[in-house]
Coordinates of C-alpha atoms in Angstrom, one line a residue:
M1 CA 73.8 126.5 29.7
F2 CA 73.4 129.0 32.6
K3 CA 76.2 131.3 33.8
D4 CA 75.2 130.9 37.5
K5 CA 72.7 129.2 39.7
K6 CA 70.6 132.4 40.0
S7 CA 69.9 132.4 36.3
A8 CA 69.1 128.7 36.5
Y9 CA 66.6 129.3 39.3
A10 CA 65.0 132.1 37.3
A11 CA 64.6 129.6 34.4
V12 CA 62.8 127.1 36.8
A13 CA 60.5 129.9 37.9
F14 CA 59.8 130.8 34.2
V15 CA 58.9 127.2 33.3
N16 CA 56.7 127.0 36.4
T17 CA 54.7 130.0 35.5
L18 CA 54.7 129.0 31.8
G19 CA 52.8 125.9 32.9
W20 CA 50.4 127.8 35.1
G21 CA 49.9 130.4 32.3
V22 CA 48.7 127.6 30.0
Y23 CA 46.7 126.0 32.8
Y24 CA 44.8 129.1 34.0
S25 CA 44.1 130.6 30.6
F26 CA 43.0 127.3 29.1
T27 CA 41.0 125.7 32.0
R28 CA 38.8 128.8 32.5
R29 CA 37.8 129.1 28.9
Y30 CA 37.5 125.3 28.6
L31 CA 34.9 125.3 31.4
V32 CA 33.0 128.3 29.8
D33 CA 33.0 127.1 26.2
E34 CA 33.6 123.3 25.9
L35 CA 31.9 122.2 29.1
S36 CA 29.3 125.1 29.2
A37 CA 30.0 125.6 32.9
G38 CA 31.0 129.2 33.5
R39 CA 29.4 129.0 36.9
V40 CA 32.0 126.4 37.9
V41 CA 35.0 128.7 37.3
M42 CA 34.9 130.1 40.8
L43 CA 34.4 126.6 42.3
L44 CA 37.6 125.4 40.5
A45 CA 39.5 128.4 41.8
G46 CA 38.4 127.5 45.3
L47 CA 39.3 123.9 44.9
E48 CA 42.8 124.8 43.6
W49 CA 43.5 127.0 46.6
G50 CA 42.1 124.4 49.0
M51 CA 44.4 121.7 47.7
S52 CA 47.3 124.2 48.0
M53 CA 46.8 124.3 51.8
A54 CA 48.9 121.1 51.8
S55 CA 51.9 123.5 51.7
L56 CA 51.9 123.5 55.5
F57 CA 53.4 120.0 55.3
A58 CA 56.2 120.9 52.9
A59 CA 58.8 121.4 55.6
L60 CA 57.9 118.1 57.2
L61 CA 58.4 116.3 53.9
E62 CA 61.7 118.1 53.4
Q63 CA 62.8 117.0 56.8
R64 CA 61.9 113.4 56.0
L65 CA 63.1 113.2 52.4
G66 CA 65.6 116.0 52.1
R67 CA 65.4 118.0 48.8
K68 CA 64.1 114.9 47.1
S69 CA 60.7 116.1 48.3
I70 CA 60.8 118.5 45.4
L71 CA 60.2 115.6 43.0
I72 CA 56.7 115.1 44.5
G73 CA 55.7 118.2 42.6
G74 CA 56.5 116.4 39.4
L75 CA 53.5 114.1 40.0
S76 CA 51.2 117.0 39.4
S77 CA 51.3 116.1 35.8
L78 CA 49.2 113.0 36.4
P79 CA 45.9 114.6 37.4
I80 CA 46.3 117.0 34.5
V81 CA 46.3 114.2 32.0
A82 CA 43.5 112.3 33.8
S83 CA 41.3 115.3 33.7
S84 CA 41.4 115.5 30.0
F85 CA 39.2 112.5 29.8
I86 CA 36.5 114.0 32.1
K87 CA 33.6 115.9 30.6
E88 CA 31.4 116.5 33.7
P89 CA 32.5 120.0 34.9
Y90 CA 32.4 119.3 38.7
A91 CA 34.3 116.0 38.4
F92 CA 36.8 117.7 36.0
S93 CA 37.4 120.4 38.6
A94 CA 37.9 118.0 41.4
V95 CA 40.5 115.9 39.5
I96 CA 42.5 118.7 37.9
S97 CA 42.7 120.6 41.2
L98 CA 44.8 117.7 42.7
S99 CA 47.7 119.1 40.7
S100 CA 47.7 122.1 43.0
L101 CA 48.1 119.8 46.0
L102 CA 51.1 118.1 44.7
W103 CA 52.6 121.4 43.6
A104 CA 52.1 122.9 47.0
L105 CA 54.0 120.1 48.7
S106 CA 57.2 120.9 46.8
W107 CA 57.3 124.6 45.8
P108 CA 58.1 126.0 49.2
S109 CA 61.4 124.0 49.2
V110 CA 62.3 125.5 45.8
I111 CA 61.8 129.0 47.1
S112 CA 63.7 128.2 50.3
S113 CA 66.7 127.1 48.1
V114 CA 66.6 130.5 46.4
F115 CA 67.0 132.4 49.7
Q116 CA 69.8 130.2 51.0
E117 CA 72.7 132.4 52.3
V118 CA 70.8 135.6 51.5
T119 CA 71.1 138.0 54.5
G120 CA 69.8 141.2 53.1
E121 CA 68.0 142.8 50.1
Y122 CA 65.4 140.1 50.1
G123 CA 63.3 142.1 47.6
K124 CA 66.2 142.0 45.1
A125 CA 66.8 138.3 45.7
Y126 CA 63.1 137.4 45.1
S127 CA 62.7 139.7 42.2
S128 CA 65.7 138.2 40.5
F129 CA 64.2 134.7 41.0
T130 CA 60.8 135.8 39.6
I131 CA 62.2 138.2 36.9
A132 CA 60.7 136.1 34.0
T133 CA 57.7 134.7 35.8
G134 CA 55.2 137.2 34.3
L135 CA 56.6 136.6 30.9
G136 CA 56.3 132.9 31.4
F137 CA 52.7 133.2 32.5
G138 CA 51.9 135.5 29.5
V139 CA 53.6 133.2 27.0
G140 CA 51.7 130.3 28.5
A141 CA 48.4 132.1 28.2
L142 CA 49.1 132.8 24.5
L143 CA 50.5 129.3 23.9
S144 CA 47.3 127.7 25.3
G145 CA 45.3 129.1 22.4
L146 CA 47.9 128.3 19.8
V147 CA 48.3 124.7 20.9
Y148 CA 44.5 124.3 21.2
K149 CA 44.1 125.5 17.6
L150 CA 46.9 123.2 16.5
G151 CA 45.9 120.0 18.3
G152 CA 42.8 120.4 20.4
A153 CA 42.3 120.2 24.2
F154 CA 44.2 117.0 24.8
L155 CA 47.4 118.4 23.4
V156 CA 47.1 121.4 25.7
F157 CA 46.7 119.1 28.7
L158 CA 49.8 117.2 27.7
L159 CA 51.8 120.4 27.4
I160 CA 50.7 121.5 30.9
A161 CA 51.7 118.1 32.3
L162 CA 55.2 118.2 30.6
L163 CA 55.9 121.7 31.9
F164 CA 54.9 120.8 35.5
A165 CA 57.1 117.7 35.5
T166 CA 60.1 119.7 34.0
T167 CA 59.7 122.4 36.7
F168 CA 60.2 120.1 39.6
V169 CA 62.9 117.8 38.1
A170 CA 64.9 120.9 37.3
G171 CA 64.3 122.4 40.8
W172 CA 65.5 119.2 42.4
A173 CA 68.6 119.1 40.2
L174 CA 69.5 122.6 41.3
S175 CA 68.7 122.3 45.0
P176 CA 71.4 121.8 47.7
T177 CA 71.8 118.3 49.0
G178 CA 70.8 117.3 52.5
K179 CA 68.0 118.3 54.8
S180 CA 68.0 122.1 55.3
T181 CA 65.0 121.9 57.6
S182 CA 65.4 120.4 61.1
Y183 CA 62.2 118.9 62.4
S184 CA 63.0 119.9 66.0
K185 CA 63.4 123.5 64.8
I186 CA 60.2 123.8 62.7
E187 CA 58.1 126.5 64.4
W188 CA 54.6 125.1 63.9
G189 CA 53.0 127.8 66.0
L190 CA 52.5 131.4 65.1
R191 CA 54.3 133.0 68.1
D192 CA 55.2 136.1 66.2
R193 CA 52.0 138.2 66.5
G194 CA 53.1 140.6 63.8
L195 CA 53.6 137.8 61.4
T196 CA 50.3 136.2 62.4
A197 CA 48.5 139.5 61.7
F198 CA 50.3 139.8 58.4
L199 CA 49.3 136.3 57.3
T200 CA 45.7 137.0 58.4
S201 CA 45.7 140.1 56.3
L202 CA 47.2 138.1 53.4
T203 CA 44.2 135.6 53.6
L204 CA 41.8 138.5 53.1
I205 CA 43.5 140.2 50.2
V206 CA 44.0 136.9 48.5
F207 CA 40.2 136.3 48.8
A208 CA 39.6 139.7 47.2
R209 CA 42.2 139.1 44.5
E210 CA 41.0 135.7 43.6
M211 CA 37.4 136.8 43.4
F212 CA 38.6 139.5 41.1
F213 CA 40.4 137.0 38.9
A214 CA 37.5 134.4 38.9
V215 CA 34.7 136.9 38.1
G216 CA 37.0 139.0 35.9
A217 CA 38.1 136.0 33.8
V218 CA 34.4 135.4 32.9
K219 CA 33.8 139.1 32.1
L220 CA 37.1 139.2 30.1
S221 CA 36.0 136.1 28.1
R222 CA 32.7 137.7 27.2
S223 CA 34.4 141.0 26.4
I224 CA 36.7 139.3 23.9
D225 CA 33.7 137.5 22.3
E226 CA 31.9 140.8 21.9
L227 CA 34.9 142.8 20.6
F228 CA 36.0 140.1 18.2
S229 CA 32.7 138.4 17.3
Q230 CA 33.5 138.2 13.6
V231 CA 36.5 135.9 14.0
D232 CA 36.4 132.1 14.5
E233 CA 36.4 130.4 17.9
G234 CA 40.0 129.2 17.7
T235 CA 41.2 132.7 17.0
R236 CA 39.2 134.0 19.9
Y237 CA 41.0 131.5 22.1
V238 CA 44.3 133.1 21.0
L239 CA 43.0 136.6 21.5
Y240 CA 41.8 135.7 25.0
G241 CA 45.2 134.4 25.8
L242 CA 46.8 137.6 24.6
F243 CA 44.7 139.7 26.9
Y244 CA 44.6 137.2 29.8
G245 CA 48.3 137.1 30.3
F246 CA 50.6 137.7 27.3
I247 CA 50.4 141.4 26.7
G248 CA 50.8 142.3 30.4
S249 CA 53.7 139.9 30.7
L250 CA 55.8 142.0 28.3
I251 CA 56.2 144.7 31.0
S252 CA 56.4 142.1 33.8
P253 CA 60.2 141.8 33.9
F254 CA 60.4 145.6 34.4
A255 CA 57.7 145.5 37.1
R256 CA 59.6 142.7 38.9
L257 CA 62.9 144.6 38.9
V258 CA 61.1 147.8 40.1
S259 CA 59.2 145.8 42.8
G260 CA 62.4 144.4 44.3
R261 CA 64.0 147.8 44.5
V262 CA 60.8 149.5 45.9
V263 CA 60.4 146.7 48.5
D264 CA 64.0 147.1 49.7
K265 CA 63.7 150.9 49.7
Y266 CA 60.3 151.4 51.3
G267 CA 59.9 148.2 53.2
P268 CA 57.7 145.1 52.3
L269 CA 54.9 146.1 54.6
N270 CA 54.4 149.5 53.0
V271 CA 54.5 148.1 49.5
Y272 CA 52.0 145.3 50.6
I273 CA 49.5 147.9 51.8
A274 CA 49.8 150.0 48.7
S275 CA 49.4 147.0 46.5
S276 CA 46.3 145.8 48.4
A277 CA 44.7 149.2 48.0
S278 CA 45.5 149.2 44.3
Y279 CA 43.7 145.9 43.7
L280 CA 40.5 147.4 45.2
V281 CA 40.6 150.5 43.1
T282 CA 41.4 148.6 39.9
Y283 CA 38.6 146.1 40.5
W284 CA 35.9 148.8 40.6
L285 CA 37.3 150.4 37.5
F286 CA 37.2 147.0 35.8
A287 CA 33.6 146.2 37.0
L288 CA 32.1 149.6 36.0
T289 CA 33.5 149.9 32.5
S290 CA 32.9 148.1 29.2
G291 CA 34.3 147.6 25.8
I292 CA 38.1 147.6 25.6
V293 CA 38.6 149.3 29.0
P294 CA 38.2 146.1 31.2
A295 CA 40.7 144.3 29.0
L296 CA 43.2 147.1 29.4
L297 CA 42.7 147.2 33.1
W298 CA 43.3 143.5 33.3
L299 CA 46.9 144.2 32.1
V300 CA 47.9 146.5 35.1
P301 CA 50.9 144.7 36.7
L302 CA 49.9 144.8 40.4
Y303 CA 50.8 141.2 41.3
P304 CA 54.7 141.6 41.2
F305 CA 54.5 144.2 43.9
L306 CA 52.2 142.2 46.2
D307 CA 54.0 138.9 45.6
T308 CA 57.5 140.4 46.2
S309 CA 56.4 142.2 49.3
V310 CA 54.9 139.1 50.9
Y311 CA 57.9 136.8 50.3
S312 CA 60.4 139.5 51.3
Y313 CA 58.5 140.2 54.5
V314 CA 58.4 136.5 55.5
A315 CA 62.1 136.0 54.5
E316 CA 63.1 138.9 56.8
R317 CA 61.2 137.4 59.8
S318 CA 62.3 133.8 59.3
R319 CA 65.5 132.0 60.1
E320 CA 67.2 130.2 57.2
N321 CA 66.5 126.8 58.7
N322 CA 62.8 127.6 59.0
R323 CA 62.2 129.3 55.7
T324 CA 60.6 126.3 54.0
H325 CA 58.0 126.2 56.7
G326 CA 57.6 130.0 56.5
F327 CA 57.0 130.0 52.8
G328 CA 54.7 127.0 53.3
Q329 CA 52.7 129.2 55.7
V330 CA 52.5 131.9 53.1
I331 CA 51.0 129.4 50.6
F332 CA 48.7 127.9 53.3
F333 CA 47.3 131.3 54.2
T334 CA 47.1 132.3 50.6
S335 CA 45.2 129.1 49.9
L336 CA 42.9 129.8 52.9
G337 CA 41.9 133.0 51.2
G338 CA 41.3 131.2 47.9
I339 CA 39.2 128.5 49.5
L340 CA 36.9 131.2 50.9
L341 CA 35.6 131.4 47.3
L342 CA 33.7 128.1 47.8
P343 CA 31.0 129.5 50.2
A344 CA 31.0 132.8 48.4
Q345 CA 30.4 131.2 45.0
P346 CA 26.6 130.5 45.3
L347 CA 26.1 134.1 46.5
V348 CA 28.2 135.8 43.8
G349 CA 28.1 133.6 40.7
S350 CA 29.7 135.8 38.0
N351 CA 28.0 139.0 39.0
T352 CA 30.6 141.7 39.1
L353 CA 28.7 144.1 41.4
R354 CA 27.9 141.5 44.1
A355 CA 31.6 140.3 43.9
G356 CA 32.6 143.9 44.4
C357 CA 30.9 144.1 47.8
F358 CA 32.9 141.1 49.0
I359 CA 36.1 142.4 47.5
T360 CA 35.7 145.8 49.1
A361 CA 35.0 144.4 52.6
A362 CA 38.0 141.9 52.3
A363 CA 40.5 144.4 50.9
L364 CA 39.7 147.1 53.4
S365 CA 39.9 144.7 56.3
S366 CA 43.2 143.4 55.0
I367 CA 44.7 146.9 54.8
V368 CA 43.5 147.8 58.3
I369 CA 44.9 144.6 59.9
A370 CA 48.2 144.9 58.1
Y371 CA 48.6 148.6 59.1
S372 CA 47.5 148.5 62.7
K373 CA 48.7 145.0 63.9
S374 CA 51.8 144.2 61.9
R375 CA 53.0 147.8 62.1
S376 CA 52.6 148.0 65.9
N377 CA 54.7 144.8 66.4
G378 CA 57.6 146.1 64.4
D379 CA 59.5 144.4 61.6
R380 CA 62.1 142.5 63.7
P381 CA 63.1 139.0 62.6
R382 CA 61.9 136.2 64.7

C-alpha cells in the first residue's frame, strides 16, 4: 500500500491528527451548545494537558514492554465512548480527558521510531513525518460537523474512538521490534542546562498558545453564529469545522515542508523564537478585531514552525537510545504549560482581554528564556 516506511509513518500521523481534529472541533462546540458549558472549555483543555504529563513514563514502559507499549495508546478509545453517555459537563471533561493520558504513554515511542537512524536534517525528517498532519486535523474538524449532522453526537464519539485505536495499532505494526530504550541509559535528570531552559521556555509558550486556543475557540464559535445566523444549527457545526481547522489545513502540507527546510537552514532555536513572537502578535490581532477577521486570523499556520523547531531541537540534543524519553519530556513540559490553564481559568473565563495579559507575559518570558539561556549554552548534542 505504501512505497516506503516513511510514507506509512506519515499516514499514521495523518490518522492521529484526523482523530484529534474531530475530537477538538467537536468537544469544544459540544460543551458550548449541547451541554451549555462554554465556561468549562478551558478546564477541559487543562485536564487534557494534565493527563498528557504521563508521557514522562513512556520510556519506562517501552523498556519494560518493548514497542508493544505503543498498543496502550489504542485504549484511549474507551474513555471516548464512555464520555458519550455523560451529560454533566465537569464529569464529561474528567472522563474524556483520560484519552489524553493513554495517548501520551505511547506517542513518544512512535516519534522515536521515526527518528531511528536519522543523523542530520532533523527538520526534514520531522516535517516528512508530519507532512499531512495539518490536513488530517482540518479534515477531522470538518468531518465532525458532517458526522454530527448525519448521526448525532454518539456517532462522532464512535468515529474518534475508531481513529485513535487505528493510529496505535498501525504505529505498533510499523515500529521496529525489540527494546530501543535501555533503562540504565534513560537520563531522568535534566543535566543539559540549555535543554532545561528550552523546555522551561516551551512550558510558557504552550500556556500562552493553549489559552489562545481555548479562549479563541469560544470567540470563533460565537463569530460563526453571528456571521451565519440564518442557517440551521447543523450547518453551523459544519461551518465551524471549516474555520476551526479544515481551511487552514489546505496550506498545512506546504507549511510543513517549508518549516522543515527553514529549521534546518536557520536552526531550530531561531525558528522557535520567531514562532513564539508570531503567536503573541497574532493573538492581539485576533482579540481586537471582529466579524470575519478573527476567523481569518485563526487560519494562520504558525503551529508547523513551532512544532518542527521543538522536536528537531530535542532530536539534535538527544542520543538515539534516549529519544523516547526526550520526546516524552517534550510532551511532559508541553502538558505542564497546558495544565497551567486550570488555575488561570477562574481569572480569565472566556474574556479575550484578560487572557491577553496572561498570554503576553508568558510569551515574552518564553522568548527571553529561550534566547538568553539556551543560546548561551550552545546547541551541542548531549
